[in-house]
Structure formats: structure tokens, C-alpha cells
Coordinates of C-alpha atoms in Angstrom, one line a residue:
Chain A
M129 CA 0.3 -29.3 -23.1
T130 CA 1.1 -25.6 -21.9
I131 CA 3.1 -24.0 -20.0
G132 CA 3.0 -21.0 -18.0
L133 CA 5.9 -18.6 -17.3
P134 CA 5.7 -15.9 -14.7
R135 CA 7.7 -12.9 -16.5
A136 CA 9.2 -11.9 -13.4
L137 CA 12.4 -12.5 -10.9
A138 CA 14.7 -15.7 -12.9
Y139 CA 12.3 -15.1 -15.6
H140 CA 14.9 -12.6 -16.9
R141 CA 17.9 -14.8 -16.3
Y142 CA 16.7 -18.1 -18.0
G143 CA 13.3 -16.7 -20.2
V144 CA 15.3 -18.0 -23.1
L145 CA 16.0 -21.4 -21.7
W146 CA 12.7 -22.0 -20.2
E147 CA 10.5 -20.9 -23.7
T148 CA 13.0 -22.6 -26.4
F149 CA 13.3 -26.2 -24.0
F150 CA 9.1 -26.4 -24.1
K151 CA 8.8 -25.2 -27.5
A152 CA 11.5 -28.1 -29.0
L153 CA 9.6 -30.5 -26.5
G154 CA 6.5 -29.5 -29.2
G155 CA 4.6 -27.5 -26.1
R156 CA 3.0 -24.0 -26.1
V157 CA 3.9 -21.3 -24.2
V158 CA 2.4 -18.8 -21.9
V159 CA 4.3 -16.0 -20.5
S160 CA 2.5 -13.6 -18.0
P161 CA 1.9 -9.9 -19.6
E162 CA 4.8 -7.5 -18.5
S163 CA 3.7 -6.0 -14.6
D164 CA 1.6 -3.5 -14.1
P165 CA 0.2 -1.5 -11.2
I166 CA -3.1 -3.8 -10.7
L167 CA -0.8 -7.4 -11.3
I168 CA 1.2 -6.1 -8.3
A169 CA -1.5 -5.0 -6.3
K170 CA -2.9 -8.7 -6.5
G171 CA 0.8 -10.3 -5.9
E172 CA 0.7 -8.0 -2.7
S173 CA -2.9 -9.1 -1.5
L174 CA -1.3 -13.1 -2.2
A175 CA 1.5 -12.1 -0.4
D176 CA 2.9 -12.1 2.7
S177 CA 3.0 -8.3 4.1
E178 CA 6.9 -8.9 4.2
C179 CA 8.0 -10.0 1.0
C180 CA 9.7 -7.8 -1.1
L181 CA 8.4 -6.8 -3.8
P182 CA 9.6 -8.3 -6.5
V183 CA 7.9 -11.3 -4.9
K184 CA 5.0 -10.1 -4.7
A185 CA 5.3 -9.0 -8.1
Y186 CA 6.0 -13.0 -9.1
L187 CA 3.1 -13.9 -7.4
G188 CA 0.7 -11.6 -9.4
H189 CA 2.3 -13.3 -12.4
L190 CA 1.6 -16.6 -11.1
D191 CA -2.0 -15.4 -10.6
R192 CA -2.2 -14.3 -14.3
L193 CA -1.1 -17.7 -15.7
V194 CA -3.5 -19.9 -13.0
G195 CA -6.4 -21.4 -15.3
N196 CA -4.0 -20.5 -19.0
C197 CA -2.4 -23.3 -18.8
D198 CA -1.9 -26.9 -17.5
Y199 CA 1.6 -26.1 -15.9
I200 CA 3.3 -23.0 -14.0
L201 CA 7.2 -23.4 -13.9
A202 CA 8.2 -22.6 -10.5
P203 CA 11.8 -23.7 -9.9
R204 CA 14.0 -23.8 -6.8
F205 CA 17.1 -21.6 -6.8
E206 CA 20.0 -22.7 -4.5
R207 CA 23.4 -22.2 -5.9
I208 CA 24.8 -21.9 -8.9
G209 CA 28.8 -22.5 -7.7
K210 CA 30.1 -23.4 -4.4
N211 CA 30.4 -19.6 -2.9
D212 CA 27.2 -18.4 -5.6
E213 CA 24.4 -18.4 -3.3
F214 CA 20.9 -17.1 -4.7
C215 CA 19.1 -15.0 -2.3
V216 CA 16.7 -17.1 0.0
R217 CA 13.6 -16.0 -1.7
F218 CA 14.9 -17.7 -4.4
W219 CA 15.0 -21.2 -2.4
G220 CA 11.7 -20.7 -1.6
L221 CA 10.0 -19.7 -4.6
S222 CA 8.4 -23.3 -5.6
D223 CA 7.1 -24.0 -2.1
L224 CA 5.5 -20.7 -2.0
A225 CA 3.6 -21.3 -5.3
R226 CA 2.6 -24.6 -4.5
G227 CA 1.5 -23.3 -1.0
T228 CA -0.1 -19.8 -2.8
F229 CA -1.5 -21.8 -5.3
P230 CA -2.6 -25.4 -4.2
G231 CA -4.0 -27.6 -7.2
V232 CA -2.1 -25.4 -9.4
R233 CA 0.4 -28.2 -11.5
I234 CA 3.6 -26.4 -10.8
L235 CA 6.6 -28.0 -12.8
S236 CA 9.9 -27.4 -11.1
Y237 CA 13.7 -27.7 -10.5
N238 CA 16.2 -27.6 -7.9
L239 CA 19.5 -25.6 -9.2
K240 CA 21.9 -26.6 -6.7
S241 CA 25.3 -26.6 -8.5
H242 CA 27.9 -28.2 -6.4
R243 CA 26.5 -30.8 -7.9
P244 CA 27.0 -30.0 -12.3
D245 CA 24.6 -32.1 -13.7
S246 CA 21.8 -30.4 -11.0
E247 CA 20.6 -28.4 -14.0
V248 CA 20.3 -31.2 -16.7
S249 CA 19.4 -33.8 -14.2
G250 CA 16.4 -31.2 -13.1
F251 CA 15.1 -31.1 -16.6
M252 CA 15.0 -34.6 -17.6
K253 CA 12.8 -34.6 -14.6
M254 CA 10.4 -32.2 -16.0
G255 CA 11.0 -34.0 -19.1
K256 CA 9.5 -37.4 -17.8
T257 CA 6.8 -35.3 -15.6
L258 CA 5.6 -34.0 -19.4
G259 CA 5.8 -37.6 -20.9
K260 CA 8.4 -37.0 -23.0
S261 CA 11.6 -39.7 -24.4
Q262 CA 15.0 -38.9 -22.8
I263 CA 16.7 -38.4 -26.0
A264 CA 14.0 -35.6 -26.8
V265 CA 14.4 -34.1 -23.1
L266 CA 18.3 -34.1 -23.7
A267 CA 18.0 -32.9 -27.1
A268 CA 15.5 -29.4 -26.2
Y269 CA 17.7 -29.2 -23.3
K270 CA 21.0 -28.4 -25.3
K271 CA 19.3 -26.8 -27.7
A272 CA 17.6 -24.3 -25.0
K273 CA 21.0 -24.2 -23.1
Q274 CA 22.5 -23.0 -26.6
A275 CA 19.6 -20.7 -26.9
Q276 CA 19.9 -18.7 -23.8
L277 CA 23.5 -18.6 -24.6
T278 CA 23.1 -16.8 -27.6
A279 CA 20.3 -14.1 -25.9
D280 CA 23.3 -13.6 -22.9
T281 CA 25.9 -12.9 -25.5
R282 CA 24.0 -10.7 -27.6
A283 CA 22.6 -8.7 -24.8
G284 CA 26.3 -8.1 -24.0
V285 CA 27.4 -6.6 -27.2
N286 CA 24.5 -4.5 -27.3
Q287 CA 25.5 -3.0 -24.0
R288 CA 28.6 -3.1 -25.0
L289 CA 27.8 -0.8 -27.6
L290 CA 26.3 1.7 -25.6
L291 CA 29.2 2.1 -23.5
D292 CA 31.1 3.6 -26.6
S293 CA 28.3 6.5 -26.5
P294 CA 29.5 10.2 -25.9
A295 CA 26.2 10.5 -23.8
I296 CA 26.7 10.9 -20.2
K297 CA 26.6 7.1 -18.9
V298 CA 25.1 5.3 -15.4
L299 CA 25.6 1.8 -14.7
V300 CA 22.3 1.2 -13.1
A301 CA 23.9 -2.0 -10.5
A302 CA 21.0 -4.1 -10.2
P303 CA 19.1 -7.5 -11.1
P304 CA 17.2 -7.3 -14.1
Y305 CA 14.1 -8.8 -12.6
I306 CA 13.8 -4.8 -11.2
L307 CA 15.5 -3.5 -14.1
R308 CA 13.3 -5.2 -16.6
D309 CA 10.0 -4.6 -14.9
P310 CA 8.1 -1.9 -16.3
A311 CA 6.5 -1.3 -13.0
M312 CA 9.2 -1.6 -11.1
G313 CA 13.1 0.2 -12.8
G314 CA 10.6 0.9 -15.6
T315 CA 10.0 4.5 -14.3
L316 CA 13.3 5.0 -13.0
L317 CA 14.9 3.7 -16.8
R318 CA 12.1 6.8 -18.1
L319 CA 13.0 9.2 -16.1
L320 CA 16.8 8.8 -17.1
A321 CA 16.4 9.3 -20.6
R322 CA 14.6 12.9 -19.9
E323 CA 17.9 13.2 -18.4
G324 CA 19.5 12.6 -21.9
V325 CA 21.4 9.9 -19.8
T326 CA 22.2 6.8 -20.9
P327 CA 21.7 3.4 -18.4
I328 CA 24.6 1.0 -18.5
F329 CA 23.0 -2.5 -17.4
P330 CA 25.8 -5.1 -15.3
E331 CA 25.1 -7.6 -18.2
A332 CA 27.4 -5.5 -20.4
C333 CA 30.2 -7.7 -18.1
G334 CA 29.8 -11.3 -18.3
R335 CA 27.9 -12.7 -15.2
A336 CA 30.8 -14.9 -14.2
G337 CA 33.6 -12.3 -14.8
C338 CA 31.0 -9.7 -12.6
R339 CA 30.8 -12.0 -9.7
R340 CA 35.3 -12.7 -9.6
A341 CA 35.2 -8.8 -9.9
S342 CA 33.3 -8.7 -7.2
K343 CA 36.0 -9.7 -4.7
A344 CA 37.3 -6.8 -4.9
T345 CA 34.6 -4.6 -3.1
S346 CA 34.5 -8.2 -0.6
Q347 CA 35.6 -11.5 -0.6
S348 CA 32.9 -12.9 1.6
L349 CA 29.9 -11.9 -0.1
Y350 CA 28.1 -15.3 -1.8
W351 CA 25.2 -14.0 -3.1
V352 CA 25.1 -14.4 -7.0
M353 CA 22.9 -11.1 -7.8
N354 CA 24.4 -9.2 -5.7
K355 CA 28.0 -9.8 -6.6
E356 CA 27.2 -9.4 -10.5
A357 CA 25.9 -6.2 -9.8
I358 CA 28.6 -5.1 -7.8
G359 CA 31.1 -7.1 -9.9
A360 CA 30.0 -4.7 -13.2
I361 CA 30.9 -1.9 -11.1
E362 CA 34.9 -2.5 -10.8
L363 CA 34.6 -3.3 -14.3
L364 CA 33.0 -0.5 -16.0
R365 CA 34.4 1.9 -13.3
P366 CA 36.4 3.6 -16.1
R367 CA 33.7 3.5 -18.5
V368 CA 30.8 5.3 -16.8
D369 CA 30.2 8.5 -15.4
G370 CA 28.4 7.2 -12.1
V371 CA 26.4 4.7 -10.0
I372 CA 22.9 4.0 -9.3
L373 CA 22.1 1.3 -6.8
V374 CA 18.7 0.2 -6.9
S375 CA 16.9 -1.5 -4.8
A376 CA 13.3 -3.2 -4.2
F377 CA 12.1 -2.9 -0.8
P378 CA 12.9 -4.7 1.6
C379 CA 15.8 -6.3 0.7
G380 CA 17.7 -8.2 2.8
T381 CA 21.0 -8.9 0.7
D382 CA 20.9 -5.0 -0.4
S383 CA 20.7 -3.6 2.4
L384 CA 23.6 -5.1 3.3
V385 CA 25.7 -5.1 0.3
N386 CA 24.3 -1.3 -1.2
E387 CA 25.7 0.4 2.3
L388 CA 28.6 -1.4 1.4
V389 CA 29.1 0.2 -1.7
L390 CA 28.3 4.0 -0.6
R391 CA 31.3 3.3 1.7
R392 CA 33.1 1.9 -0.2
E393 CA 33.1 3.7 -3.7
K394 CA 35.7 6.7 -4.0
R395 CA 36.2 7.5 -7.2
L396 CA 32.1 7.4 -9.0
P397 CA 29.6 9.3 -7.6
V398 CA 26.7 6.7 -6.4
I399 CA 23.4 6.9 -5.2
Q400 CA 20.9 4.4 -4.1
I401 CA 17.1 4.5 -4.9
I402 CA 14.6 2.4 -3.6
L403 CA 11.5 1.3 -5.2
D404 CA 8.8 0.5 -2.9
G405 CA 6.1 0.3 -4.9
Q406 CA 4.0 3.2 -3.8
E407 CA 2.5 5.4 -5.9
G408 CA 4.2 9.0 -6.1
E409 CA 7.1 9.4 -8.1
A410 CA 8.1 13.1 -7.5
G411 CA 11.1 12.1 -4.9
L412 CA 12.4 9.3 -7.4
Q413 CA 12.6 12.5 -10.4
T414 CA 14.5 14.9 -8.0
R415 CA 17.0 12.5 -7.3
V416 CA 17.3 11.3 -10.5
E417 CA 17.4 15.2 -12.3
C418 CA 19.9 16.0 -9.2
F419 CA 22.0 13.1 -9.8
A420 CA 22.0 14.0 -13.6
D421 CA 22.8 17.4 -13.2
I422 CA 26.1 15.9 -10.4
L423 CA 27.3 13.5 -14.0
K424 CA 26.5 16.5 -16.3
E425 CA 28.6 19.3 -14.2
R426 CA 31.4 16.5 -13.6
R427 CA 32.1 15.9 -17.3
R428 CA 32.4 20.4 -17.7
G429 CA 34.2 21.1 -14.7
Y430 CA 37.2 17.8 -15.1
A431 CA 36.8 17.4 -18.8
Chain B
M290 CA 28.2 37.7 -13.0
T291 CA 26.1 39.7 -15.1
G292 CA 23.0 38.0 -16.4
R293 CA 19.1 38.9 -16.6
T294 CA 17.1 40.5 -13.8
S295 CA 15.4 37.4 -12.7
L296 CA 12.7 36.3 -10.5
G297 CA 13.3 32.9 -8.2
V298 CA 10.3 31.4 -6.2
D299 CA 11.3 28.3 -4.4
V300 CA 7.5 26.5 -3.6
G301 CA 8.2 24.4 -0.8
S302 CA 5.9 22.1 0.8
V303 CA 5.6 24.1 3.9
S304 CA 6.9 28.0 3.0
T305 CA 7.3 29.4 -0.2
K306 CA 9.7 31.6 -0.8
G307 CA 10.6 34.4 -3.5
V308 CA 13.2 37.0 -4.6
V309 CA 13.8 39.5 -7.4
I310 CA 17.8 39.3 -8.3
D311 CA 19.5 42.0 -10.4
G312 CA 22.0 40.7 -13.0
D313 CA 25.0 40.8 -10.5
G314 CA 23.0 38.6 -7.9
N315 CA 22.2 41.2 -5.7
L316 CA 18.3 41.1 -3.7
L317 CA 16.0 43.7 -4.8
A318 CA 13.0 42.0 -3.3
E319 CA 12.3 38.9 -1.1
A320 CA 9.2 37.5 0.5
Y321 CA 8.5 34.6 2.7
I322 CA 5.0 33.2 2.7
A323 CA 3.7 29.4 4.2
T324 CA 2.3 27.4 1.4
Q325 CA -0.2 25.9 3.9
A326 CA -1.6 23.5 0.7
D327 CA -2.1 26.4 -1.5
P328 CA 0.7 26.2 -3.7
I329 CA -0.6 28.6 -6.4
G330 CA -2.4 30.9 -4.0
A331 CA 1.1 31.6 -2.4
A332 CA 2.8 31.9 -5.3
K333 CA 0.8 34.6 -6.4
Q334 CA 0.8 36.0 -3.0
I335 CA 4.4 36.1 -3.4
V336 CA 4.9 37.6 -7.0
A337 CA 2.2 40.1 -6.0
S338 CA 4.3 41.1 -2.6
L339 CA 7.4 40.8 -4.7
E340 CA 6.2 43.9 -7.0
K341 CA 4.8 45.9 -4.0
Q342 CA 8.4 45.8 -2.7
L343 CA 9.8 47.0 -6.2
G344 CA 7.0 49.6 -6.9
G345 CA 7.3 49.2 -10.8
G346 CA 10.2 50.2 -12.9
V347 CA 12.2 47.1 -13.0
K348 CA 11.5 44.7 -15.3
V349 CA 12.3 40.8 -14.8
E350 CA 13.4 39.0 -17.6
S351 CA 13.9 35.5 -16.5
V352 CA 11.8 33.5 -14.1
G353 CA 13.6 30.2 -12.2
V354 CA 11.3 28.2 -10.2
T355 CA 12.1 24.7 -8.0
G356 CA 10.7 23.0 -4.8
S357 CA 8.7 20.5 -4.8
A358 CA 5.3 22.7 -6.5
R359 CA 7.9 23.4 -9.7
R360 CA 5.7 21.5 -12.2
L361 CA 2.6 23.7 -11.0
I362 CA 3.8 26.9 -10.5
G363 CA 6.5 26.6 -13.5
A364 CA 4.1 26.2 -15.6
M365 CA 1.5 29.2 -14.1
L366 CA 4.7 32.0 -14.0
G367 CA 6.1 30.6 -17.4
A368 CA 9.4 30.2 -16.2
N369 CA 12.5 29.4 -18.2
A370 CA 14.3 27.4 -15.5
V371 CA 12.5 24.5 -13.8
K372 CA 15.1 23.1 -11.8
N373 CA 15.5 20.8 -8.8
E374 CA 15.8 21.5 -5.2
I375 CA 19.4 20.6 -4.6
T376 CA 20.8 22.0 -7.6
A377 CA 18.8 25.5 -6.7
H378 CA 19.9 24.9 -3.2
A379 CA 23.8 24.6 -4.2
V380 CA 23.6 27.4 -6.7
G381 CA 22.4 29.5 -4.6
A382 CA 25.1 29.0 -1.8
L383 CA 27.9 29.2 -4.0
A384 CA 26.7 32.7 -5.3
R385 CA 27.5 34.0 -1.6
H386 CA 29.8 31.8 -0.8
P387 CA 31.9 31.0 -3.7
G388 CA 33.9 28.7 -1.4
V389 CA 31.4 26.7 0.0
R390 CA 32.5 22.7 0.1
T391 CA 29.3 21.1 2.0
I392 CA 25.9 22.4 2.6
L393 CA 23.5 21.5 5.4
E394 CA 20.0 22.4 4.4
I395 CA 17.3 21.4 6.2
G396 CA 13.9 22.5 5.6
G397 CA 10.3 21.8 6.3
Q398 CA 9.8 18.6 4.8
D399 CA 13.6 17.4 3.9
S400 CA 17.0 17.6 4.7
K401 CA 19.9 17.3 2.5
I402 CA 23.6 17.1 2.5
I403 CA 25.4 18.7 -0.9
L404 CA 29.3 18.2 -1.1
I405 CA 30.7 20.5 -3.7
K406 CA 34.4 20.7 -4.8
G407 CA 35.5 23.5 -7.2
G408 CA 32.5 25.3 -7.1
V409 CA 30.7 21.6 -8.5
V410 CA 28.2 19.8 -6.8
V411 CA 30.3 16.4 -6.4
D412 CA 27.9 14.5 -4.1
Y413 CA 24.4 14.7 -2.1
A414 CA 22.3 12.8 0.2
M415 CA 18.4 13.7 1.0
N416 CA 16.6 12.2 4.2
T417 CA 15.0 8.8 2.4
L418 CA 11.6 7.8 4.1
C419 CA 10.7 10.2 6.7
A420 CA 10.9 13.4 7.8
A421 CA 11.7 13.0 11.5
G422 CA 14.4 16.2 12.0
T423 CA 12.7 18.1 9.6
G424 CA 11.5 21.5 10.3
A425 CA 7.5 20.3 10.5
F426 CA 8.8 18.0 13.8
L427 CA 10.4 21.2 15.5
S428 CA 7.1 23.1 15.1
S429 CA 4.9 20.2 16.1
Q430 CA 7.7 19.9 19.0
A431 CA 7.2 23.6 20.6
A432 CA 3.6 23.7 19.8
R433 CA 3.1 20.4 22.1
M434 CA 5.3 22.5 24.6
G435 CA 3.1 25.5 23.8
M436 CA 6.3 27.6 22.1
R437 CA 6.2 29.6 19.0
V438 CA 9.1 28.0 17.0
E439 CA 11.1 30.7 17.1
E440 CA 11.2 30.6 21.0
I441 CA 13.2 26.9 20.4
A442 CA 16.4 28.6 19.7
Q443 CA 16.5 31.2 22.6
A444 CA 15.6 28.2 25.1
A445 CA 18.0 26.3 23.9
L446 CA 20.6 28.5 23.7
R447 CA 19.5 29.4 27.5
A448 CA 20.4 25.6 28.4
R449 CA 22.7 24.4 31.1
H450 CA 22.6 20.5 30.5
P451 CA 20.9 19.6 27.3
A452 CA 18.3 16.9 27.8
K453 CA 19.4 13.2 25.8
I454 CA 16.9 12.8 23.1
A455 CA 17.0 9.5 21.3
A456 CA 17.5 10.8 17.5
R457 CA 16.6 7.7 15.8
C458 CA 12.8 8.3 14.8
T459 CA 10.1 11.3 15.9
V460 CA 7.8 8.4 17.4
F461 CA 11.0 7.9 20.2
A462 CA 12.3 11.2 20.3
E463 CA 8.2 12.6 21.0
S464 CA 8.0 10.1 23.5
D465 CA 11.4 10.7 24.9
L466 CA 10.3 14.1 25.6
V467 CA 7.5 13.7 27.3
H468 CA 9.5 11.8 29.3
K469 CA 12.2 13.8 30.1
A470 CA 9.9 17.0 31.0
Q471 CA 7.3 14.4 33.5
A472 CA 11.3 13.2 35.3
G473 CA 11.6 17.0 36.0
H474 CA 13.9 18.8 32.9
S475 CA 13.7 22.6 32.5
K476 CA 12.0 23.3 29.2
D477 CA 15.3 25.1 28.1
D478 CA 17.5 21.8 28.5
L479 CA 14.6 20.0 26.4
M480 CA 14.8 21.7 23.4
A481 CA 18.6 22.3 23.5
G482 CA 17.9 18.6 23.9
L483 CA 15.8 18.4 20.8
C484 CA 18.0 20.5 19.0
Q485 CA 20.9 17.9 19.8
A486 CA 18.8 15.2 18.3
V487 CA 17.8 16.7 15.0
V488 CA 21.9 17.6 14.5
A489 CA 22.7 14.2 15.8
N490 CA 19.7 12.6 13.3
Y491 CA 20.8 14.5 10.4
L492 CA 24.3 13.0 10.9
S493 CA 23.5 9.7 11.1
N494 CA 21.0 9.8 8.5
V495 CA 21.7 12.1 5.6
G496 CA 25.3 13.1 6.7
K497 CA 26.4 9.3 7.2
G498 CA 29.4 8.6 5.3
K499 CA 30.3 11.9 4.0
Q500 CA 33.2 13.9 4.1
I501 CA 32.1 17.0 6.0
R502 CA 34.6 19.6 5.1
P503 CA 34.9 23.0 5.7
P504 CA 33.4 26.0 5.3
I505 CA 29.8 24.9 5.7
V506 CA 27.1 26.7 5.3
F507 CA 23.8 25.6 6.4
Q508 CA 20.3 26.7 4.9
G509 CA 16.7 26.4 4.6
G510 CA 14.4 27.1 7.3
V511 CA 16.2 25.4 10.1
S512 CA 19.0 27.6 9.6
K513 CA 17.3 29.9 11.4
N514 CA 17.3 28.0 15.1
G515 CA 20.4 29.1 16.6
G516 CA 20.3 26.0 18.8
V517 CA 20.5 24.0 15.9
V518 CA 23.1 25.8 14.4
R519 CA 25.1 25.6 18.1
A520 CA 24.8 21.9 17.8
F521 CA 25.8 21.6 14.6
E522 CA 28.8 23.3 15.6
E523 CA 29.5 21.2 18.7
A524 CA 28.7 17.9 16.6
L525 CA 31.1 19.5 13.7
S526 CA 33.9 20.6 15.7
A527 CA 33.8 24.0 13.0
E528 CA 32.2 27.0 11.9
I529 CA 28.8 27.1 10.3
H530 CA 28.4 29.8 7.9
V531 CA 24.4 30.9 8.3
D532 CA 23.6 33.7 5.2
S533 CA 21.3 36.7 6.5
D534 CA 19.0 35.0 3.6
S535 CA 19.9 31.4 4.6
H536 CA 15.9 30.3 4.5
L537 CA 16.0 32.3 0.6
M538 CA 18.7 30.4 -0.8
G539 CA 16.7 27.7 -2.9
A540 CA 14.8 31.0 -4.4
V541 CA 17.9 32.7 -5.2
G542 CA 19.3 29.5 -6.9
A543 CA 16.3 29.5 -8.9
A544 CA 16.8 32.7 -10.0
V545 CA 20.5 32.9 -11.1
L546 CA 19.8 29.6 -12.9
A547 CA 17.2 31.5 -14.9
S548 CA 19.1 34.3 -14.8
K549 CA 22.0 32.4 -17.0
A550 CA 20.0 30.3 -18.9
Q551 CA 20.3 30.6 -22.5
T552 CA 16.9 32.2 -23.3
G553 CA 14.9 34.8 -21.1
V554 CA 11.4 34.8 -20.6
S555 CA 9.5 38.3 -20.4
F556 CA 7.2 38.4 -17.0
D557 CA 4.1 40.5 -16.2
F558 CA 3.2 40.9 -12.7
Q559 CA 0.1 40.6 -14.1
V560 CA 0.1 37.0 -13.5
S561 CA -1.0 37.4 -9.7
R562 CA -4.5 38.6 -11.0
R563 CA -5.0 36.4 -13.2
P564 CA -7.4 33.5 -12.7
C565 CA -6.0 29.6 -13.0
R566 CA -6.7 26.8 -11.8
T567 CA -5.5 22.7 -12.0
T568 CA -8.2 19.6 -12.8
A569 CA -7.0 16.3 -11.4
R570 CA -8.4 12.8 -13.5
E571 CA -7.3 9.4 -13.9
C572 CA -6.4 8.1 -17.2
A573 CA -8.0 5.3 -17.9
G574 CA -6.2 4.1 -21.2
C575 CA -4.0 1.2 -19.4
A576 CA -3.4 -0.6 -15.8
N577 CA -0.7 2.3 -15.4
R578 CA -3.6 4.3 -13.8
C579 CA -2.2 7.7 -14.1
E580 CA -2.9 10.5 -12.4
I581 CA -2.9 13.7 -14.9
V582 CA -2.9 17.3 -14.1
T583 CA -3.5 19.5 -16.3
F584 CA -3.0 23.7 -15.7
F585 CA -5.3 26.1 -17.5
A586 CA -4.9 29.8 -17.1
G587 CA -8.6 31.2 -17.7
Q588 CA -9.7 28.9 -20.2
L589 CA -6.6 28.3 -21.8
K590 CA -4.7 24.6 -21.4
I591 CA -1.1 25.9 -20.6
D592 CA 0.2 22.4 -19.6
S593 CA -0.4 18.5 -18.1
W594 CA 1.3 16.4 -17.1
G595 CA 1.5 13.0 -14.7
A596 CA 1.5 10.7 -17.7
K597 CA 3.8 8.2 -18.1
C598 CA 3.1 7.8 -21.9
E599 CA 1.6 10.2 -25.0
K600 CA -2.2 8.1 -24.1
G601 CA -2.9 10.4 -21.6
S602 CA -1.1 13.8 -22.3
A603 CA -4.2 14.2 -24.7

């Protein structure tokens, strides 16, 4: 039994949970390769033209898995709290996978946490589909949940260590599916490194803490990923030199939330970078270089 | 400030600018020509023209390059400072107006706003996806009306009742212009409307949410257009300073940066007569397909760029 995991979107949030779960059930897990321009071009050809770049990339990852596994995991993500909702594109992922690749066996669960047991029951159902006993599935889920928690904690600790570095530090306020994707955030991170700037990811602060802290910027926002990105700004303000808001074109939630941050953030320098998947990084380079110059000058001027 | 005698070159998409400044920042020579999609040729012409103006006897000890072709021309001239346009423009403006708080800059293809506090850049914004309201747009509209771009300002300043032109998008601005012309508005009023549209577009796209505080300096090619200057003054109700060398400030900034850099270079004006070429190829090392440009002076490889990893830099 081989399960395919697309290395995109929620993989960067729940990847360890999924891998550990299926391995604990005796399955083989295949993860699609890192994004590259060819994979994204394939995704673009499969997607509706109005989809955002990360969803196009997601379809490219699914495409790489088709034929290499017995099942592909494509869950539906609705909400993880009463006022913590995923972007609607996440609600449609499993339908999108089924519609784009008819005949492919899709494993799915529905994350919907006003029913707190929705993740467990979703995993129990997937285990049943794979023909495993309830006891084995529950044990695998518990093990997987613990592994994910450990991984998240480690990632947080590693990020917090970076905060102690004397280098210029920039909070890159963006969801991990952009930052961890070499074909999207990868270019930006490479340019930052060239300028000697240390990027800090929002995961330096716990997700729940970020979501609570986001209320300082807006009480009424309910998008999980945005709340986590902007909450990190609140929590890390005294410890970073600036903020880069990164958005993948066209992102509906970012266009609203990033605008809000640009208008309300008065203390830290902020720039917004929109990744459109087009070739050519000259414009990006100018923006990053100049932002790094500003941060270096500020340190010199106000130190 | 006392530094080295310095050459500064700003290779933009539309025009290439060059200056030579002495150790105190005084302009010794200046040149301005159209790039015409040949940055190497344009830079060579600039260097030749500066050499002629200086007439020998001036030793250039550092070279700074900025603009969209900075990497290429930086390699060609052996520059000791290669800087982005925003920093270069800010440094240029600060050299002339030390107290400046806001720099408005409109060039051929891009426009930016730079905010300064205590002589330090604290914030900036650039136009993002489209070139509406930049110099290229103004000159194409002038050409369509059978005017030279230099004539826009005179026409605009004569206008009594500027026509209202949609500022949001070049395509709508153009159809508005056509419509207003057919409805009987004079060319003067249309040109004044166009200048106001450029300013409205700039303030709502590039300048949105930014605190525009005086003293305000306006630079870049479009600052030579008095119609746009007046429209800015009316929109901001503030005095706008336009330096007589406002179109050269990127080059001045690059020269200042090079002159203050830790190490200089010895520059030889012969470079304008030296053959050089570039080759472009697509790296087949991985799926990224980086486009790699290699720069040769004669047969000697000077530099290459465009690669995301070491595979492509061989």
C-alpha cells in the first residue's frame, strides 16, 4: 500500500502527521519532489486560470504522484476553531483533486473543528478505507500527532535561536507553503541571504499564540494562515528589523490583510512582495536589495 | 564630504545617464542619451562623451553603476559600487538637498517614492505591475497627438480648464484622451489633464498610505516636465523642488556611493573603445532552466550571472 502526499499547501503544516500516520499503519509513503518551474507549468496547465499560484503548484504535485501510488491524500480543510477558517481554496482541495484526476483513488478527511473530534474521526475513516483495525488506526494517529507536535516545537526552537543572532533580521510574514517552496519563496530567501539578512518565519511563535496576537491588528479576521502571519508581527516586533509580507498572486485573503498591515504598521518598515510565478527576478532583486539597505541604514542611524 | 573623483552611470530602460564628480561632489561632466535597448553601446557612448568633456587630466578613481542594467554595465566598467536605483536616487538627492524628507521619482518605466528621516531612507514604494503614469506612457501619448514629449509641459501650462482623464490605467487614460479630443477639448487642456492623471495615478498607486512631508524633491526624467511638477504642487499643496540635474540624480548617487566606498578602482576611459560581448544560454543542469548571461571583454570572461546555483556558474 503506497500513499502519495503532494508536497504543497497543507503538507508544510501537517506533513509529519501524515507521514507518521501512514507509516505506522505499515504503508509506504511517497512525497512529490520539491517544486520546480516544470512542475508548476504542469500545474498551471491543469488548473483554472483564476486559481492562485500555490493551488496551481498543488495540482502539479498531484500530477507527479499519479501512477506512483495506490492512494493520494487530498483532505479538505475547513476550520480549526470557531473563528479560525481556512481560505476557501482549502475547502475545495479534495474536490479539485477528484475533478482534475478522475479515476485516481483519493484519500480525504474533513478538518472542521467546531467538532473537536473531526480530525480523529477523519483519520479513523481513512484507516478503515485502508482496511486497518480501529485500535491500530487510533494508535497510529496518536503517534503521528505526537510526532507533528515534536516537529513543530523543534522548528519553533530553531527559529527562536535565529532571533538571538546579531544579524539584520526580517520577519517573512507568509504561510509556510510559500516560504518552504523553492519555486516560490526560495528565490526571495536566496536574495535575502545574499544581502546578509536572516529571515525569521512566523513559526518562531506558536500558531495559537499568533492567532490570538493577530487581534491587535484586527478583531474580525478569521483566516487561519493570515492570522498566524500577522500575529507573528505583533509578537516579534521588538526582535526584528523589518517585515516582508509575501503573497502569491492572486491571493484574495492577502490582498485584504496585507493592505491592512501596510496601513496599520507604524513602527517597523514593511514591504509587500507579490510572487506571480513569472520569470525574471530583476524587480524582486531591486526591492530586496533596497529594503536590506534601509534596514542596515536604520541600524547605523538609530543604534 | 571629501572622496575620490568618481564616475557614476545610471543605465535605465529608456535613457542612460553618466556623470563625473570631484571629491566634493561637484559635477565635472555629464551626459544623457537614449538606451535604445543597447545598454553596452549606450554606456560606451556615455563614457566617450564624458572623456571628451573632461579633456584628459582628470583621474577617475572609483566607478558606481545603478539602473536596471547595473550588473552588466558594472562588469563592463569594472565598478567598485553596483547599487539599486532606490538607494542611488536617495543618495543623489541627499547630496544636493541634505534636508529632504520625500523624494518623488518618475522614470521611463518605473516610479518610486522614497521617504527619508535624518538623512536615512526609512521607507520606499515602487510601482508594481504596470508602467501607467511613467515617462514611457507620457511620450507615447504625446506622439499620438503629434507632439514632442518636451512640448507637453508648455501645452499643459497654457491650459485653462484641464480635461478630466481617468488615472487608474493607461488603457482607460488613452481611451479617455481620445474621447475628450473628439468631444472638442483643446490639446492644451488634454495635456494638462494628462499631467494631472499621471500625478493622481502616482499618488494613488505608489504614494498610497505614505506620509508625504516637505521638503519634497522630484526627480527622474519626468521631473523635467513642468506640467507634471505643477500638478504635483496643486495635488500636494506644497513646494516641489526640482534640481537642474534632476534627470541625473541616479548617476550622481551612484558616483557618490562609489566615491565613499572603502576601496576604489583605477578607471581607464579606453573601455569605450574595447570590444566586449555577451552570450546567453539556458542551463540544462536542472528543471530551473536558469538563463545565464556571460560577459566577455575581448576573449576574456569577466563575469556571468543569472544562475541560481553553482552548476550554472561554470
